[in-house]
Amino acid sequence: MAEQPVPAQGQDGTNTDLGQDRAHSARMYDYYLGGKTNYVVDREAAQEVIRVFPAIETVAKVNRAYMHRAVRYLARQGIRQFIDVGTGIPTSPNLHDVAQEVAPDCRVVYVDNDPIVLVYADELLDGTPEGRTAYVQANATKPDEVWAAVRERNILDPELPVALSLHALMHFVTDSQEPYEIVRSLLEPLPPGSYLSLSHCTGEFDPEAWQAIIDTYAEAGTSVQVRGRTEVRRFFDGLELVDPGVVLAHQWHPRLGSGPGVLSERQVSLYAGVARKP
């Protein structure tokens, strides 16, 4: 029997349109990770991406493994406050799970403006008693809106360093939307000693396949712009990069956590880096 669109309720109890009649990037990503929060329309679009680039599932898993290592590293550096922008559908372990495993008193604010994510937000709020977690709705391309929503929750101490996480987000922001200015504006209110952790898809190692991926997402109404290493490096301008700098994600501190084994550059197709605000 075909799946039928069903209403779902967000945190405020109102029905939320899950857009089950069209493929959605968050649910496609969930499918790449082997999740079940997706529908036929998402699976069909995701399978088309897999057809032209079978390694896309590896890219998603490498990104997830990188997030775990980066968060663990930052918590071990003494960071106790995290903002995760562009959260997506929860996938265990979530960012707060990793951070609070290192330091139970970590505070985490998740930010997304997607009604689909809102439905599953409760899964992001099961942190430790010592720490705090919150979910806020805001558009990542509007930093003022993001910061207004974060401050309203009054969870983070503005005087203490924060780790800003932009994982697999900025390739959904095209140059016409001024992505570098967005990142600068998100970083601007953070005190010295804060960090940026960012991962970003690249088409450098298979341009033809990635153009087909871009076209598939465009058919679903989602703009994608992949970037090369030099372009990704620009997101860290003015910051102090942590060694080894901007590298393929599986090469960033691989000893700090588990992840996929030996992979080619093409299979990874994802740059990542962590940098400190001086």
PDB file of C-alpha atoms in Angstrom:
ATOM      1  CA  MET A   1       0.000   0.000   0.000  1.00  0.00           C
ATOM      2  CA  ALA A   2       1.347   3.448  -0.893  1.00  0.00           C
ATOM      3  CA  GLU A   3       2.322   5.752   1.924  1.00  0.00           C
ATOM      4  CA  GLN A   4      -0.249   8.479   2.545  1.00  0.00           C
ATOM      5  CA  PRO A   5       0.576  11.991   3.756  1.00  0.00           C
ATOM      6  CA  VAL A   6      -0.251  12.259   7.432  1.00  0.00           C
ATOM      7  CA  PRO A   7      -0.278  15.299   9.712  1.00  0.00           C
ATOM      8  CA  ALA A   8       2.302  15.479  12.455  1.00  0.00           C
ATOM      9  CA  GLN A   9       2.477  17.695  15.487  1.00  0.00           C
ATOM     10  CA  GLY A  10       5.316  19.976  16.443  1.00  0.00           C
ATOM     11  CA  GLN A  11       6.269  21.054  19.941  1.00  0.00           C
ATOM     12  CA  ASP A  12       3.398  23.546  20.069  1.00  0.00           C
ATOM     13  CA  GLY A  13       0.811  20.860  19.300  1.00  0.00           C
ATOM     14  CA  THR A  14      -0.134  22.265  15.889  1.00  0.00           C
ATOM     15  CA  ASN A  15      -0.176  20.148  12.754  1.00  0.00           C
ATOM     16  CA  THR A  16       2.955  20.401  10.623  1.00  0.00           C
ATOM     17  CA  ASP A  17       3.123  19.910   6.859  1.00  0.00           C
ATOM     18  CA  LEU A  18       5.824  17.296   6.342  1.00  0.00           C
ATOM     19  CA  GLY A  19       5.891  17.830   2.596  1.00  0.00           C
ATOM     20  CA  GLN A  20       5.527  14.134   1.849  1.00  0.00           C
ATOM     21  CA  ASP A  21       4.676  14.872  -1.786  1.00  0.00           C
ATOM     22  CA  ARG A  22       8.217  16.015  -2.593  1.00  0.00           C
ATOM     23  CA  ALA A  23      11.730  14.863  -1.804  1.00  0.00           C
ATOM     24  CA  HIS A  24      13.374  16.641   1.107  1.00  0.00           C
ATOM     25  CA  SER A  25      17.113  17.021   1.687  1.00  0.00           C
ATOM     26  CA  ALA A  26      16.915  16.191   5.419  1.00  0.00           C
ATOM     27  CA  ARG A  27      15.016  12.968   4.781  1.00  0.00           C
ATOM     28  CA  MET A  28      17.315  12.065   1.872  1.00  0.00           C
ATOM     29  CA  TYR A  29      20.277  12.478   4.229  1.00  0.00           C
ATOM     30  CA  ASP A  30      18.492  10.289   6.759  1.00  0.00           C
ATOM     31  CA  TYR A  31      18.129   7.639   4.045  1.00  0.00           C
ATOM     32  CA  TYR A  32      21.848   7.832   3.189  1.00  0.00           C
ATOM     33  CA  LEU A  33      22.579   7.129   6.851  1.00  0.00           C
ATOM     34  CA  GLY A  34      20.281   4.110   6.885  1.00  0.00           C
ATOM     35  CA  GLY A  35      17.539   5.867   8.840  1.00  0.00           C
ATOM     36  CA  LYS A  36      13.792   5.322   8.612  1.00  0.00           C
ATOM     37  CA  THR A  37      12.543   8.907   8.770  1.00  0.00           C
ATOM     38  CA  ASN A  38      11.907   9.143   5.035  1.00  0.00           C
ATOM     39  CA  TYR A  39       9.206   8.445   2.467  1.00  0.00           C
ATOM     40  CA  VAL A  40       8.965   6.905  -1.000  1.00  0.00           C
ATOM     41  CA  VAL A  41       9.528  10.262  -2.688  1.00  0.00           C
ATOM     42  CA  ASP A  42      12.715  10.789  -0.639  1.00  0.00           C
ATOM     43  CA  ARG A  43      13.979   7.292  -1.319  1.00  0.00           C
ATOM     44  CA  GLU A  44      13.394   7.651  -5.044  1.00  0.00           C
ATOM     45  CA  ALA A  45      15.391  10.889  -5.191  1.00  0.00           C
ATOM     46  CA  ALA A  46      18.103   9.476  -2.920  1.00  0.00           C
ATOM     47  CA  GLN A  47      18.358   6.343  -5.029  1.00  0.00           C
ATOM     48  CA  GLU A  48      18.837   8.488  -8.132  1.00  0.00           C
ATOM     49  CA  VAL A  49      21.749  10.216  -6.376  1.00  0.00           C
ATOM     50  CA  ILE A  50      23.138   6.830  -5.359  1.00  0.00           C
ATOM     51  CA  ARG A  51      22.822   5.653  -8.967  1.00  0.00           C
ATOM     52  CA  VAL A  52      25.083   8.424 -10.276  1.00  0.00           C
ATOM     53  CA  PHE A  53      27.334   8.523  -7.195  1.00  0.00           C
ATOM     54  CA  PRO A  54      27.180   5.374  -5.051  1.00  0.00           C
ATOM     55  CA  ALA A  55      29.628   6.881  -2.553  1.00  0.00           C
ATOM     56  CA  ILE A  56      27.059   9.439  -1.342  1.00  0.00           C
ATOM     57  CA  GLU A  57      26.171   7.124   1.542  1.00  0.00           C
ATOM     58  CA  THR A  58      29.842   7.077   2.494  1.00  0.00           C
ATOM     59  CA  VAL A  59      29.954  10.883   2.327  1.00  0.00           C
ATOM     60  CA  ALA A  60      27.064  11.096   4.796  1.00  0.00           C
ATOM     61  CA  LYS A  61      28.647   8.589   7.175  1.00  0.00           C
ATOM     62  CA  VAL A  62      32.040  10.301   6.964  1.00  0.00           C
ATOM     63  CA  ASN A  63      30.361  13.602   7.820  1.00  0.00           C
ATOM     64  CA  ARG A  64      28.660  12.045  10.822  1.00  0.00           C
ATOM     65  CA  ALA A  65      31.889  10.472  12.046  1.00  0.00           C
ATOM     66  CA  TYR A  66      33.705  13.791  11.608  1.00  0.00           C
ATOM     67  CA  MET A  67      31.061  15.559  13.704  1.00  0.00           C
ATOM     68  CA  HIS A  68      31.573  13.083  16.518  1.00  0.00           C
ATOM     69  CA  ARG A  69      35.357  13.552  16.483  1.00  0.00           C
ATOM     70  CA  ALA A  70      35.195  17.338  16.241  1.00  0.00           C
ATOM     71  CA  VAL A  71      32.708  17.666  19.105  1.00  0.00           C
ATOM     72  CA  ARG A  72      34.719  15.281  21.244  1.00  0.00           C
ATOM     73  CA  TYR A  73      37.871  17.281  20.509  1.00  0.00           C
ATOM     74  CA  LEU A  74      36.200  20.587  21.382  1.00  0.00           C
ATOM     75  CA  ALA A  75      34.743  19.263  24.624  1.00  0.00           C
ATOM     76  CA  ARG A  76      38.187  18.004  25.594  1.00  0.00           C
ATOM     77  CA  GLN A  77      39.538  21.496  24.888  1.00  0.00           C
ATOM     78  CA  GLY A  78      37.201  22.810  27.567  1.00  0.00           C
ATOM     79  CA  ILE A  79      34.317  24.006  25.402  1.00  0.00           C
ATOM     80  CA  ARG A  80      31.057  23.609  27.296  1.00  0.00           C
ATOM     81  CA  GLN A  81      28.679  25.470  24.978  1.00  0.00           C
ATOM     82  CA  PHE A  82      27.650  24.409  21.473  1.00  0.00           C
ATOM     83  CA  ILE A  83      25.370  25.840  18.793  1.00  0.00           C
ATOM     84  CA  ASP A  84      24.477  23.421  16.009  1.00  0.00           C
ATOM     85  CA  VAL A  85      22.986  25.266  13.034  1.00  0.00           C
ATOM     86  CA  GLY A  86      21.166  23.243  10.399  1.00  0.00           C
ATOM     87  CA  THR A  87      20.567  20.356  12.749  1.00  0.00           C
ATOM     88  CA  GLY A  88      18.543  18.093  10.494  1.00  0.00           C
ATOM     89  CA  ILE A  89      16.652  14.981  11.557  1.00  0.00           C
ATOM     90  CA  PRO A  90      18.057  13.550  14.819  1.00  0.00           C
ATOM     91  CA  THR A  91      20.401  10.590  14.405  1.00  0.00           C
ATOM     92  CA  SER A  92      21.829   8.941  17.507  1.00  0.00           C
ATOM     93  CA  PRO A  93      24.296   9.765  18.873  1.00  0.00           C
ATOM     94  CA  ASN A  94      23.412  13.423  18.445  1.00  0.00           C
ATOM     95  CA  LEU A  95      25.822  16.272  19.095  1.00  0.00           C
ATOM     96  CA  HIS A  96      24.736  16.718  22.707  1.00  0.00           C
ATOM     97  CA  ASP A  97      25.180  12.991  23.356  1.00  0.00           C
ATOM     98  CA  VAL A  98      28.810  13.187  22.237  1.00  0.00           C
ATOM     99  CA  ALA A  99      29.581  16.439  24.072  1.00  0.00           C
ATOM    100  CA  GLN A 100      27.913  15.399  27.326  1.00  0.00           C
ATOM    101  CA  GLU A 101      29.663  12.049  27.274  1.00  0.00           C
ATOM    102  CA  VAL A 102      32.927  13.982  27.610  1.00  0.00           C
ATOM    103  CA  ALA A 103      31.547  16.672  29.921  1.00  0.00           C
ATOM    104  CA  PRO A 104      28.014  16.153  31.315  1.00  0.00           C
ATOM    105  CA  ASP A 105      27.598  19.886  31.975  1.00  0.00           C
ATOM    106  CA  CYS A 106      27.767  20.844  28.281  1.00  0.00           C
ATOM    107  CA  ARG A 107      24.994  23.076  26.987  1.00  0.00           C
ATOM    108  CA  VAL A 108      23.753  22.626  23.431  1.00  0.00           C
ATOM    109  CA  VAL A 109      21.361  24.697  21.332  1.00  0.00           C
ATOM    110  CA  TYR A 110      20.098  23.175  18.089  1.00  0.00           C
ATOM    111  CA  VAL A 111      18.952  25.539  15.345  1.00  0.00           C
ATOM    112  CA  ASP A 112      16.842  24.706  12.292  1.00  0.00           C
ATOM    113  CA  ASN A 113      13.933  26.330  10.486  1.00  0.00           C
ATOM    114  CA  ASP A 114      12.628  23.114   8.973  1.00  0.00           C
ATOM    115  CA  PRO A 115       9.158  22.018  10.182  1.00  0.00           C
ATOM    116  CA  ILE A 116      10.192  18.423   9.521  1.00  0.00           C
ATOM    117  CA  VAL A 117      12.983  18.745  12.089  1.00  0.00           C
ATOM    118  CA  LEU A 118      10.613  20.418  14.556  1.00  0.00           C
ATOM    119  CA  VAL A 119       8.475  17.281  14.675  1.00  0.00           C
ATOM    120  CA  TYR A 120      11.448  15.258  15.917  1.00  0.00           C
ATOM    121  CA  ALA A 121      12.916  17.951  18.172  1.00  0.00           C
ATOM    122  CA  ASP A 122      12.057  16.079  21.372  1.00  0.00           C
ATOM    123  CA  GLU A 123      14.812  13.606  20.518  1.00  0.00           C
ATOM    124  CA  LEU A 124      17.281  16.496  20.808  1.00  0.00           C
ATOM    125  CA  LEU A 125      16.205  17.394  24.331  1.00  0.00           C
ATOM    126  CA  ASP A 126      17.165  14.277  26.279  1.00  0.00           C
ATOM    127  CA  GLY A 127      20.480  15.512  27.630  1.00  0.00           C
ATOM    128  CA  THR A 128      22.129  14.937  30.982  1.00  0.00           C
ATOM    129  CA  PRO A 129      20.724  16.467  34.191  1.00  0.00           C
ATOM    130  CA  GLU A 130      23.949  18.480  34.573  1.00  0.00           C
ATOM    131  CA  GLY A 131      23.755  20.008  31.104  1.00  0.00           C
ATOM    132  CA  ARG A 132      21.030  21.647  29.067  1.00  0.00           C
ATOM    133  CA  THR A 133      19.760  21.230  25.524  1.00  0.00           C
ATOM    134  CA  ALA A 134      17.300  23.302  23.527  1.00  0.00           C
ATOM    135  CA  TYR A 135      15.880  23.487  20.028  1.00  0.00           C
ATOM    136  CA  VAL A 136      15.051  26.811  18.382  1.00  0.00           C
ATOM    137  CA  GLN A 137      13.547  27.624  15.011  1.00  0.00           C
ATOM    138  CA  ALA A 138      15.514  30.105  12.920  1.00  0.00           C
ATOM    139  CA  ASN A 139      16.769  30.491   9.368  1.00  0.00           C
ATOM    140  CA  ALA A 140      20.497  29.789   9.082  1.00  0.00           C
ATOM    141  CA  THR A 141      20.815  32.337   6.281  1.00  0.00           C
ATOM    142  CA  LYS A 142      19.596  35.068   8.658  1.00  0.00           C
ATOM    143  CA  PRO A 143      22.194  35.326  11.452  1.00  0.00           C
ATOM    144  CA  ASP A 144      20.277  38.035  13.331  1.00  0.00           C
ATOM    145  CA  GLU A 145      17.273  35.715  13.488  1.00  0.00           C
ATOM    146  CA  VAL A 146      19.473  32.850  14.681  1.00  0.00           C
ATOM    147  CA  TRP A 147      21.015  34.878  17.463  1.00  0.00           C
ATOM    148  CA  ALA A 148      17.689  36.359  18.568  1.00  0.00           C
ATOM    149  CA  ALA A 149      16.241  32.859  18.905  1.00  0.00           C
ATOM    150  CA  VAL A 150      19.295  31.534  20.755  1.00  0.00           C
ATOM    151  CA  ARG A 151      19.389  34.442  23.205  1.00  0.00           C
ATOM    152  CA  GLU A 152      15.687  34.113  23.906  1.00  0.00           C
ATOM    153  CA  ARG A 153      16.268  30.632  25.334  1.00  0.00           C
ATOM    154  CA  ASN A 154      18.842  32.027  27.787  1.00  0.00           C
ATOM    155  CA  ILE A 155      20.824  28.782  27.920  1.00  0.00           C
ATOM    156  CA  LEU A 156      24.260  29.978  26.822  1.00  0.00           C
ATOM    157  CA  ASP A 157      26.529  32.308  28.780  1.00  0.00           C
ATOM    158  CA  PRO A 158      27.551  35.069  26.325  1.00  0.00           C
ATOM    159  CA  GLU A 159      30.825  35.586  28.190  1.00  0.00           C
ATOM    160  CA  LEU A 160      32.044  32.010  27.693  1.00  0.00           C
ATOM    161  CA  PRO A 161      33.422  30.413  24.496  1.00  0.00           C
ATOM    162  CA  VAL A 162      31.021  28.617  22.175  1.00  0.00           C
ATOM    163  CA  ALA A 163      31.573  26.031  19.454  1.00  0.00           C
ATOM    164  CA  LEU A 164      29.564  26.906  16.345  1.00  0.00           C
ATOM    165  CA  SER A 165      28.826  23.811  14.261  1.00  0.00           C
ATOM    166  CA  LEU A 166      27.980  24.172  10.574  1.00  0.00           C
ATOM    167  CA  HIS A 167      28.080  20.570   9.436  1.00  0.00           C
ATOM    168  CA  ALA A 168      26.986  19.722   5.877  1.00  0.00           C
ATOM    169  CA  LEU A 169      25.076  22.998   5.774  1.00  0.00           C
ATOM    170  CA  MET A 170      26.847  25.614   3.680  1.00  0.00           C
ATOM    171  CA  HIS A 171      26.703  23.656   0.417  1.00  0.00           C
ATOM    172  CA  PHE A 172      22.969  24.388   0.578  1.00  0.00           C
ATOM    173  CA  VAL A 173      23.776  28.119   0.520  1.00  0.00           C
ATOM    174  CA  THR A 174      24.603  29.475  -2.931  1.00  0.00           C
ATOM    175  CA  ASP A 175      26.953  32.357  -3.665  1.00  0.00           C
ATOM    176  CA  SER A 176      23.957  34.597  -4.375  1.00  0.00           C
ATOM    177  CA  GLN A 177      23.038  34.243  -0.686  1.00  0.00           C
ATOM    178  CA  GLU A 178      26.483  35.488   0.450  1.00  0.00           C
ATOM    179  CA  PRO A 179      27.581  32.381   2.393  1.00  0.00           C
ATOM    180  CA  TYR A 180      30.853  33.839   3.662  1.00  0.00           C
ATOM    181  CA  GLU A 181      29.094  36.880   5.085  1.00  0.00           C
ATOM    182  CA  ILE A 182      26.567  34.576   6.769  1.00  0.00           C
ATOM    183  CA  VAL A 183      29.339  32.660   8.530  1.00  0.00           C
ATOM    184  CA  ARG A 184      31.108  35.868   9.553  1.00  0.00           C
ATOM    185  CA  SER A 185      27.865  37.217  10.994  1.00  0.00           C
ATOM    186  CA  LEU A 186      27.194  34.003  12.911  1.00  0.00           C
ATOM    187  CA  LEU A 187      30.694  34.162  14.393  1.00  0.00           C
ATOM    188  CA  GLU A 188      30.706  37.881  15.182  1.00  0.00           C
ATOM    189  CA  PRO A 189      28.882  37.740  18.577  1.00  0.00           C
ATOM    190  CA  LEU A 190      31.042  34.867  19.864  1.00  0.00           C
ATOM    191  CA  PRO A 191      33.724  35.724  22.437  1.00  0.00           C
ATOM    192  CA  PRO A 192      37.433  35.009  21.841  1.00  0.00           C
ATOM    193  CA  GLY A 193      38.311  31.370  22.374  1.00  0.00           C
ATOM    194  CA  SER A 194      35.204  30.198  20.540  1.00  0.00           C
ATOM    195  CA  TYR A 195      35.442  27.716  17.672  1.00  0.00           C
ATOM    196  CA  LEU A 196      33.961  27.032  14.253  1.00  0.00           C
ATOM    197  CA  SER A 197      33.540  23.443  13.058  1.00  0.00           C
ATOM    198  CA  LEU A 198      32.466  23.167   9.427  1.00  0.00           C
ATOM    199  CA  SER A 199      32.091  20.426   6.824  1.00  0.00           C
ATOM    200  CA  HIS A 200      31.250  20.970   3.164  1.00  0.00           C
ATOM    201  CA  CYS A 201      30.741  18.769   0.104  1.00  0.00           C
ATOM    202  CA  THR A 202      33.095  19.169  -2.860  1.00  0.00           C
ATOM    203  CA  GLY A 203      32.834  18.182  -6.497  1.00  0.00           C
ATOM    204  CA  GLU A 204      36.577  18.397  -7.109  1.00  0.00           C
ATOM    205  CA  PHE A 205      37.076  14.653  -7.458  1.00  0.00           C
ATOM    206  CA  ASP A 206      34.107  13.853  -9.732  1.00  0.00           C
ATOM    207  CA  PRO A 207      32.615  17.026 -11.242  1.00  0.00           C
ATOM    208  CA  GLU A 208      30.263  15.198 -13.609  1.00  0.00           C
ATOM    209  CA  ALA A 209      28.677  13.083 -10.876  1.00  0.00           C
ATOM    210  CA  TRP A 210      28.280  16.044  -8.557  1.00  0.00           C
ATOM    211  CA  GLN A 211      26.608  18.092 -11.273  1.00  0.00           C
ATOM    212  CA  ALA A 212      24.095  15.257 -11.623  1.00  0.00           C
ATOM    213  CA  ILE A 213      23.580  15.350  -7.849  1.00  0.00           C
ATOM    214  CA  ILE A 214      23.026  19.116  -7.966  1.00  0.00           C
ATOM    215  CA  ASP A 215      20.462  18.618 -10.733  1.00  0.00           C
ATOM    216  CA  THR A 216      18.626  15.934  -8.741  1.00  0.00           C
ATOM    217  CA  TYR A 217      18.333  18.194  -5.702  1.00  0.00           C
ATOM    218  CA  ALA A 218      17.231  21.086  -7.919  1.00  0.00           C
ATOM    219  CA  GLU A 219      14.357  18.963  -9.219  1.00  0.00           C
ATOM    220  CA  ALA A 220      13.269  18.570  -5.588  1.00  0.00           C
ATOM    221  CA  GLY A 221      13.433  22.333  -5.095  1.00  0.00           C
ATOM    222  CA  THR A 222      16.728  22.423  -3.162  1.00  0.00           C
ATOM    223  CA  SER A 223      19.701  24.479  -4.335  1.00  0.00           C
ATOM    224  CA  VAL A 224      23.164  22.980  -3.872  1.00  0.00           C
ATOM    225  CA  GLN A 225      26.568  24.529  -4.520  1.00  0.00           C
ATOM    226  CA  VAL A 226      29.606  22.365  -3.913  1.00  0.00           C
ATOM    227  CA  ARG A 227      32.963  24.089  -3.443  1.00  0.00           C
ATOM    228  CA  GLY A 228      36.660  23.331  -3.740  1.00  0.00           C
ATOM    229  CA  ARG A 229      39.159  23.309  -0.901  1.00  0.00           C
ATOM    230  CA  THR A 230      40.232  26.929  -1.475  1.00  0.00           C
ATOM    231  CA  GLU A 231      36.614  28.066  -1.348  1.00  0.00           C
ATOM    232  CA  VAL A 232      35.911  26.038   1.797  1.00  0.00           C
ATOM    233  CA  ARG A 233      39.066  27.448   3.387  1.00  0.00           C
ATOM    234  CA  ARG A 234      37.605  30.962   3.002  1.00  0.00           C
ATOM    235  CA  PHE A 235      34.945  30.172   5.604  1.00  0.00           C
ATOM    236  CA  PHE A 236      37.762  30.146   8.175  1.00  0.00           C
ATOM    237  CA  ASP A 237      39.276  33.522   7.237  1.00  0.00           C
ATOM    238  CA  GLY A 238      40.324  35.438  10.340  1.00  0.00           C
ATOM    239  CA  LEU A 239      40.359  32.306  12.505  1.00  0.00           C
ATOM    240  CA  GLU A 240      43.195  30.108  13.750  1.00  0.00           C
ATOM    241  CA  LEU A 241      42.881  26.699  12.112  1.00  0.00           C
ATOM    242  CA  VAL A 242      43.472  23.658  14.277  1.00  0.00           C
ATOM    243  CA  ASP A 243      45.923  21.177  12.742  1.00  0.00           C
ATOM    244  CA  PRO A 244      45.688  19.635  10.179  1.00  0.00           C
ATOM    245  CA  GLY A 245      43.669  22.538   8.753  1.00  0.00           C
ATOM    246  CA  VAL A 246      41.014  22.087   6.090  1.00  0.00           C
ATOM    247  CA  VAL A 247      41.291  18.492   4.906  1.00  0.00           C
ATOM    248  CA  LEU A 248      39.104  15.686   3.657  1.00  0.00           C
ATOM    249  CA  ALA A 249      36.850  14.897   6.595  1.00  0.00           C
ATOM    250  CA  HIS A 250      38.123  11.371   7.254  1.00  0.00           C
ATOM    251  CA  GLN A 251      41.646  12.800   7.629  1.00  0.00           C
ATOM    252  CA  TRP A 252      40.710  15.172  10.449  1.00  0.00           C
ATOM    253  CA  HIS A 253      42.010  13.681  13.725  1.00  0.00           C
ATOM    254  CA  PRO A 254      41.110  10.117  12.692  1.00  0.00           C
ATOM    255  CA  ARG A 255      42.539   8.635  15.896  1.00  0.00           C
ATOM    256  CA  LEU A 256      39.996  10.400  18.082  1.00  0.00           C
ATOM    257  CA  GLY A 257      37.085   8.235  17.029  1.00  0.00           C
ATOM    258  CA  SER A 258      35.912   5.446  14.839  1.00  0.00           C
ATOM    259  CA  GLY A 259      34.874   5.933  11.237  1.00  0.00           C
ATOM    260  CA  PRO A 260      35.089   4.432   7.755  1.00  0.00           C
ATOM    261  CA  GLY A 261      38.334   2.697   6.830  1.00  0.00           C
ATOM    262  CA  VAL A 262      40.605   3.439   3.889  1.00  0.00           C
ATOM    263  CA  LEU A 263      38.737   5.670   1.450  1.00  0.00           C
ATOM    264  CA  SER A 264      39.600   7.500  -1.756  1.00  0.00           C
ATOM    265  CA  GLU A 265      39.282  11.260  -2.174  1.00  0.00           C
ATOM    266  CA  ARG A 266      36.333  10.713  -4.518  1.00  0.00           C
ATOM    267  CA  GLN A 267      34.512   8.518  -2.006  1.00  0.00           C
ATOM    268  CA  VAL A 268      34.808  11.161   0.709  1.00  0.00           C
ATOM    269  CA  SER A 269      34.154  14.335  -1.340  1.00  0.00           C
ATOM    270  CA  LEU A 270      33.802  16.321   1.885  1.00  0.00           C
ATOM    271  CA  TYR A 271      36.145  18.920   3.355  1.00  0.00           C
ATOM    272  CA  ALA A 272      36.159  19.747   7.044  1.00  0.00           C
ATOM    273  CA  GLY A 273      38.010  21.845   9.552  1.00  0.00           C
ATOM    274  CA  VAL A 274      37.975  23.354  13.029  1.00  0.00           C
ATOM    275  CA  ALA A 275      39.275  26.825  13.853  1.00  0.00           C
ATOM    276  CA  ARG A 276      39.547  29.045  16.922  1.00  0.00           C
ATOM    277  CA  LYS A 277      38.432  32.654  17.140  1.00  0.00           C
ATOM    278  CA  PRO A 278      41.391  34.708  18.445  1.00  0.00           C
TER     279      PRO A 278
END
